[in-house]
XYZ file of C-alpha atoms in Angstrom:
380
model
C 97.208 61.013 -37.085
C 95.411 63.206 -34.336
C 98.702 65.289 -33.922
C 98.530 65.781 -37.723
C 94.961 67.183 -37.585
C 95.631 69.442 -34.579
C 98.874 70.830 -36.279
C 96.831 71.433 -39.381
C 93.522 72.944 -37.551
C 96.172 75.149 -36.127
C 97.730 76.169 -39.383
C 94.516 76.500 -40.800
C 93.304 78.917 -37.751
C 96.400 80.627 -37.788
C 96.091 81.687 -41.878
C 92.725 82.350 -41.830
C 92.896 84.711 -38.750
C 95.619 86.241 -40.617
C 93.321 86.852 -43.355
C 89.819 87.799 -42.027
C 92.748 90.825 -39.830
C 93.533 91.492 -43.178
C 90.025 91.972 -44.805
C 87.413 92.015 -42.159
C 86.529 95.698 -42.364
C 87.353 96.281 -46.342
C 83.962 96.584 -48.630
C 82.432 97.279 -45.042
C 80.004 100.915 -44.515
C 78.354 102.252 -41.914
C 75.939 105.160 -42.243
C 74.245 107.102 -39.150
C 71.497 109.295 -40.113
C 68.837 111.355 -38.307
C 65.718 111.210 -40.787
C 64.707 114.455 -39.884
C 66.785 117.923 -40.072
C 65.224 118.971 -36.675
C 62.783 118.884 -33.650
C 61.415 120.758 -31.557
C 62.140 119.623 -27.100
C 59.724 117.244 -26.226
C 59.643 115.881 -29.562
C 61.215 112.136 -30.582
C 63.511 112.057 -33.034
C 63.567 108.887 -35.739
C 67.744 108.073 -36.606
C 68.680 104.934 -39.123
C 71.646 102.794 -38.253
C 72.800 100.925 -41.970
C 75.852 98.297 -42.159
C 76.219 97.300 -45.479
C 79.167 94.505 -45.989
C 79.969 94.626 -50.004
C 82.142 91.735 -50.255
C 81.785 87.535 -49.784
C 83.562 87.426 -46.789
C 80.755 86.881 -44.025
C 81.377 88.452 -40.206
C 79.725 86.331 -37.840
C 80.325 88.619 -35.242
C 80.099 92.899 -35.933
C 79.775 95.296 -32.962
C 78.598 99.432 -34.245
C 78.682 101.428 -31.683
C 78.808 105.439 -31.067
C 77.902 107.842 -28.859
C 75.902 111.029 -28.315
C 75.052 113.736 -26.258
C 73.795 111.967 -22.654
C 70.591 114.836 -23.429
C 69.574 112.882 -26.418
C 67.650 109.610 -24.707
C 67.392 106.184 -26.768
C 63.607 105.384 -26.663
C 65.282 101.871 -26.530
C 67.996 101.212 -23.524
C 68.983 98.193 -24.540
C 72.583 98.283 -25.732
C 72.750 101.607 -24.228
C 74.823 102.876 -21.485
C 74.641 106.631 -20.226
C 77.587 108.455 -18.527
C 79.364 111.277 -19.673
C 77.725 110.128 -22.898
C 75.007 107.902 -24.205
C 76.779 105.483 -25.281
C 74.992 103.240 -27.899
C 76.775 99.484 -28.726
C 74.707 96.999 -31.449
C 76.121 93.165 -32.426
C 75.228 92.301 -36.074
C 76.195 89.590 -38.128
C 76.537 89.882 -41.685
C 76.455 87.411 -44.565
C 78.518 88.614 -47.931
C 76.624 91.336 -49.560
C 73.981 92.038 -47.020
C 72.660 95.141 -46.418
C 71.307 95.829 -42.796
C 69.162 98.600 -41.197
C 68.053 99.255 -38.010
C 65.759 102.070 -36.730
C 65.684 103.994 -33.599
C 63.606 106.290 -31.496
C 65.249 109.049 -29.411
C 63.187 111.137 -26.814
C 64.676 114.805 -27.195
C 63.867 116.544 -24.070
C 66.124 119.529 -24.154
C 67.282 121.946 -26.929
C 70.186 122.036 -28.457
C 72.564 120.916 -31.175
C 73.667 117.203 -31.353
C 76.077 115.537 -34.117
C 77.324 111.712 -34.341
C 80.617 112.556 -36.068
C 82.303 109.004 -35.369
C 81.459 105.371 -35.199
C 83.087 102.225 -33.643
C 83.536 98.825 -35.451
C 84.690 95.944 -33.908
C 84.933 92.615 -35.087
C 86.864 89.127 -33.236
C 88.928 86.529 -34.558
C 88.244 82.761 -35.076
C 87.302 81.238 -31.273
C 87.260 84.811 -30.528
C 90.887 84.740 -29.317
C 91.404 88.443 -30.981
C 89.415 91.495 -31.186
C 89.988 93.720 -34.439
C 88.751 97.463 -34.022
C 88.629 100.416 -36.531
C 86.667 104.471 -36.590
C 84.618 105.322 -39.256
C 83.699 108.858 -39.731
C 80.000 109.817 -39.675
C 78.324 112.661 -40.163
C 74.889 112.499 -38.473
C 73.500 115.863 -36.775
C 70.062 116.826 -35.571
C 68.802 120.190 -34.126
C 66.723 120.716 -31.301
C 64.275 123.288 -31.461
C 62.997 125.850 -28.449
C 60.148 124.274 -26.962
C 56.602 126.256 -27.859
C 55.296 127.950 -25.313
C 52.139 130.144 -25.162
C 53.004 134.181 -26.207
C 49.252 135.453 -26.455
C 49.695 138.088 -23.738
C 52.970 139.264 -25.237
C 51.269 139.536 -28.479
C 48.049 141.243 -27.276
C 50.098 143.931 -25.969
C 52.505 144.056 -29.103
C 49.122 144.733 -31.177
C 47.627 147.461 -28.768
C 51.240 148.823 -28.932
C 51.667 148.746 -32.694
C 47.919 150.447 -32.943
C 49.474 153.561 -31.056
C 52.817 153.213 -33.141
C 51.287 153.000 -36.573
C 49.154 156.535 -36.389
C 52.759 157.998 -36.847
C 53.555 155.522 -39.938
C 51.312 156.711 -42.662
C 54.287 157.678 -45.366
C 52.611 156.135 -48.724
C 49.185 153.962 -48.928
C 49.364 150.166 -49.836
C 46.580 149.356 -52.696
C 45.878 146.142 -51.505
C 45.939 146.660 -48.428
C 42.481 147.888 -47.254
C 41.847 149.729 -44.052
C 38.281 151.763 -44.310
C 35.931 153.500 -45.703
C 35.610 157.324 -45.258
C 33.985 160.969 -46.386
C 35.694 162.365 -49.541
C 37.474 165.409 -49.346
C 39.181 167.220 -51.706
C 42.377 165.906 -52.052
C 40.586 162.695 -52.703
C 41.702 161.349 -55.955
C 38.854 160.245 -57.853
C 39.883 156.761 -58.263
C 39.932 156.123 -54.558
C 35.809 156.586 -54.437
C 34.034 153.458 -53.611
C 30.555 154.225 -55.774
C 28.337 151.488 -53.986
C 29.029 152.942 -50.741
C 28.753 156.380 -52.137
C 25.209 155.336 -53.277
C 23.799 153.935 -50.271
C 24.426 157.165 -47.811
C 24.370 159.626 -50.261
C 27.639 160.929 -49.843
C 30.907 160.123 -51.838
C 32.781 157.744 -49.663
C 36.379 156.928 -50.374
C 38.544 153.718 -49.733
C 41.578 154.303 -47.378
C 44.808 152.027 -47.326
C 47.114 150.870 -44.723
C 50.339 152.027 -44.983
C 53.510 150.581 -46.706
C 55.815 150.614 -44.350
C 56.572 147.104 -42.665
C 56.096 146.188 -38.976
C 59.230 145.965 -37.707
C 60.041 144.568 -34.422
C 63.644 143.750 -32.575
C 64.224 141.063 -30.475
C 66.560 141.328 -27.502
C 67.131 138.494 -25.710
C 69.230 138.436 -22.620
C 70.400 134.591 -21.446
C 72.988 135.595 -18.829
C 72.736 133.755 -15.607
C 75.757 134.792 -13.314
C 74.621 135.195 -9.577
C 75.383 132.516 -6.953
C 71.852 130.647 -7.514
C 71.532 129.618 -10.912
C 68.282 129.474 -12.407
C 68.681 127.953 -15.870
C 64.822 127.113 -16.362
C 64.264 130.953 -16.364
C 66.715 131.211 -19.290
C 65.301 128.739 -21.098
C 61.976 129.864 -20.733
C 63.737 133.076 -22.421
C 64.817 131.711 -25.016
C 61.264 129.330 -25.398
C 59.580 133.148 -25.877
C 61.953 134.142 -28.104
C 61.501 131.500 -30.398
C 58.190 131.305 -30.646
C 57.602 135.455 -30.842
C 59.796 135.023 -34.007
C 57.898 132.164 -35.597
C 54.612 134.120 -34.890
C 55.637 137.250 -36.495
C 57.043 136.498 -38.876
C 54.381 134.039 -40.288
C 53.088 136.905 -39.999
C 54.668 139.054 -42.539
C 56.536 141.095 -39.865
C 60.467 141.779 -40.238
C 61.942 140.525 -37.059
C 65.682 141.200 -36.043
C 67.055 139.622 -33.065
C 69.910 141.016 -30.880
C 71.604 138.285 -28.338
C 74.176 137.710 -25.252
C 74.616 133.999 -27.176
C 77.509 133.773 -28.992
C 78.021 133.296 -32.674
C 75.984 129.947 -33.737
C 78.651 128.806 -35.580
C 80.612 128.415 -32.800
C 83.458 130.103 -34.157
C 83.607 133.302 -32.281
C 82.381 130.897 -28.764
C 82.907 132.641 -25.224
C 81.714 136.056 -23.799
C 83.411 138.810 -26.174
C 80.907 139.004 -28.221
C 77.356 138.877 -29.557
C 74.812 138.309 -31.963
C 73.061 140.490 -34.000
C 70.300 139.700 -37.032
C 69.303 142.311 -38.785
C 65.368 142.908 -39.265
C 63.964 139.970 -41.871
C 61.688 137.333 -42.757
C 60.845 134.398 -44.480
C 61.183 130.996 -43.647
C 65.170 130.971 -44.324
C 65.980 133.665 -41.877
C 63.337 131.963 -38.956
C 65.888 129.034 -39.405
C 68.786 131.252 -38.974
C 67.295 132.038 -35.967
C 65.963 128.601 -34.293
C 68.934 127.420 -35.126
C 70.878 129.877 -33.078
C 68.937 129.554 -30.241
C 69.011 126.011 -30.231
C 72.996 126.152 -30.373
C 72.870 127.827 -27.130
C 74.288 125.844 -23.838
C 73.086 126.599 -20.507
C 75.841 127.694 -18.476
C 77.941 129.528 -21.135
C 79.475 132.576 -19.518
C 78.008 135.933 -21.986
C 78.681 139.204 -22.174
C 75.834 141.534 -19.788
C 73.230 143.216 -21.867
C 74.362 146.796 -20.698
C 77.410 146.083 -22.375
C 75.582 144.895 -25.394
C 73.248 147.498 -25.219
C 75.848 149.893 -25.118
C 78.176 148.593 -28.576
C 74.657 147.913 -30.310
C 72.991 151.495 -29.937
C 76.764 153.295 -31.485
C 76.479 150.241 -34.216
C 73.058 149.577 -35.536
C 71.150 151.469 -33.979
C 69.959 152.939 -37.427
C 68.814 149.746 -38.904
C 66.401 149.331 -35.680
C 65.275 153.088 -34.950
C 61.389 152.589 -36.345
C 61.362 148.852 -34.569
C 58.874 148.312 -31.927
C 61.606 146.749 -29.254
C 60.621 143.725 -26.786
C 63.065 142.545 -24.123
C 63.429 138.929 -22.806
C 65.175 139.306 -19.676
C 64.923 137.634 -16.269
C 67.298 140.073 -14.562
C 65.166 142.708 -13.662
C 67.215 144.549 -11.607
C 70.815 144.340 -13.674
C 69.187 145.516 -16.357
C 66.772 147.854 -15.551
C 68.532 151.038 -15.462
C 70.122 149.911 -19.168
C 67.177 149.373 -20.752
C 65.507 152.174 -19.648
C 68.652 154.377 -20.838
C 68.160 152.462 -24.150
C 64.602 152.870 -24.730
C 64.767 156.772 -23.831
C 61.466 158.269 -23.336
C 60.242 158.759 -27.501
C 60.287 154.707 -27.840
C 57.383 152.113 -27.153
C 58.539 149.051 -26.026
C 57.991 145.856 -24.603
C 59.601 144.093 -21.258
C 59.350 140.371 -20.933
C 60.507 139.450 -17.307
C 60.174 135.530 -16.457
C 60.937 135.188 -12.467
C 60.233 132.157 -10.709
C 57.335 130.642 -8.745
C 55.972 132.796 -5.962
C 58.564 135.360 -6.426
C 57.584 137.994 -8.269
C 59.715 140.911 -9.728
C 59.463 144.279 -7.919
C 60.364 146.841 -10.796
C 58.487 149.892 -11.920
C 59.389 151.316 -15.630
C 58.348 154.329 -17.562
C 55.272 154.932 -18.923
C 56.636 153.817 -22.588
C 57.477 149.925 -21.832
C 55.256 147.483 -21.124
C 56.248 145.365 -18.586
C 54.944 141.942 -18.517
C 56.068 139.427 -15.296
C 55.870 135.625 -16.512
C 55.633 133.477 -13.706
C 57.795 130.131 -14.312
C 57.348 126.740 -12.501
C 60.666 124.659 -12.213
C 59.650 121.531 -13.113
């Protein structure tokens, strides 16, 4: 009698192993999914993690794990292991048609891209004598935005710079865009008198206009880092500047292009043979265009120098850029002094952003036309 009921615990162990092999993971979804499109570093980050078993069969025992970029931290280290990856591993256990979601924090400390594009399911056998494992593709990615960092200075001497540049701008008059008041002369048409001001001094006064044409400014942002010391906070600093002059201006109405040593952000022309160029825009469509780029960017990827650039991009677009106000993010000083000088020529007003590192200031002089501003950078 006892032999009978071991033999037939056995066959009934056997079969059923057989069949929860056979239908553990069918009816079974997993969904990863960042609840926001993007942050900016220093920001957390909010990601759902759903299993959803649509069938009767119950698994007691469901392990969902995947892995991400070790730069993205788990507010939560439980379940969480961090080596080449952070490696993320959950246990769930699942009645028939039961839905389960779980919600996690992740501190994201550094810029960049980051995409879940696979998960791991793993379930075990009766008396867990077997393991059964299967991938299931996901499709989770976040982006990373530049940190903000403060760009007063740079934009107090962008405005005294644009005051000097717009006296040669005056092509046609903007109606509602008001400037001043002044005397009317002759070749005053009468619809441009302002009659209360006229009546209190006496004099007909007349309304003047700004002018029509746009504020244009170009971006060029240099991120190579290629001597023997490598000093990869003063590129990102760069690129922090860069990101945030381009949100500022262009919330403010300006049309901001952006020339680059990073390579395409799609990744599909990735390396140093080429670069990236964004013709002058706005709106809030092209300022993702751009945070998006910079955000794709790795430290450490070998570019192409910015004399090189600078060189292809003045026999190339130079025309689209010629009435731009120019400002430089660079931290090598002395590579690229002589090429942005040659670039600039002496009829151009531009700006020079330099970031150099604590204590260590950069010893360049530049013409009379470029602003050179030194932004001391703590590596912290």
């Amino acid at each position: 009698m006892i032999s009978l009921f071991f033999l037939s615990f056995l066959l009934l162990t056997v079969l059923w192993n057989r069949y929860y092999a056979a239908h553990w993971n069918r009816s079974l979804a997993v969904t990863l999914n960042f609840l926001q499109d993007f942050v900016y570093a220093g920001e957390q980050a909010k990601m759902t993690e759903q299993i959803e078993n649509r069938k009767r069969l119950a698994l007691p025992v469901l392990e969902v794990s995947f892995h991400v970029d070790k730069r993205l931290a788990f507010h939560d280290c439980e379940n969480t292991n961090v080596s080449d990856f952070t490696y993320k591993r959950d246990i769930f256990a699942l009645l028939g048609y039961q839905r389960v979601t779980r919600q996690l924090t992740l501190d994201c400390t550094h810029r960049g891209y980051y995409r879940i594009d696979q998960s791991y399911l793993a379930s075990f056998s009766l008396l867990h004598h077997r393991r059964y494992s299967v991938d299931v593709p996901a499709d989770a990615q976040l982006y990373v935005y530049a940190a903000r960092t403060n760009v007063t200075d740079i934009l107090l001497t962008f405005e005294r710079l644009m005051g000097s540049v717009q006296c040669s701008k005056r092509l046609l008059e903007d109606p509602f865009a008001y400037a001043s008041i002044r005397e009317y002369t002759i070749t005053d048409p009468m619809k441009t008198i302002n009659w209360k001001a006229s009546a209190r001094t006496g004099d007909l006064m007349v309304n003047t206009f700004e002018s029509t044409h746009t504020e244009k400014v170009l971006l060029i942002l240099d991120v190579e880092d290629s001597g023997i010391l490598k000093y990869e906070y003063l590129t990102e600093e760069a690129v922090c500047v860069a990101a945030s002059l381009a949100q500022k201006m262009i919330l403010r109405g300006m049309d901001v292009g952006l020339c680059t040593n990073i390579a395409d952000a799609s990744g599909a022309n990735a390396g140093c043979t080429t670069y990236t160029y964004l013709a002058p825009a706005n709106g809030q469509k092209y300022l993702t265009d751009i945070e998006r780029l910079l955000a794709r960017h790795r430290l450490g990827t070998k570019v192409l120098p910015l004399p090189t650039i600078l060189d292809t991009f003045a026999g190339q677009s130079m025309d689209q850029t010629k009435d731009a106000v120019v400002i430089f993010i660079s931290k090598n000083a002395v590579l690229n002094h002589t090429a942005i000088e040659t670039f600039i020529g002496r009829q151009r007003q531009a700006v020079w952003v330099v970031p150099y590192p604590h204590n260590d200031p950069c010893l360049i002089r530049t013409s009379d036309n470029i602003r050179l501003i030194l932004r001391e950078v703590n590596d912290v």
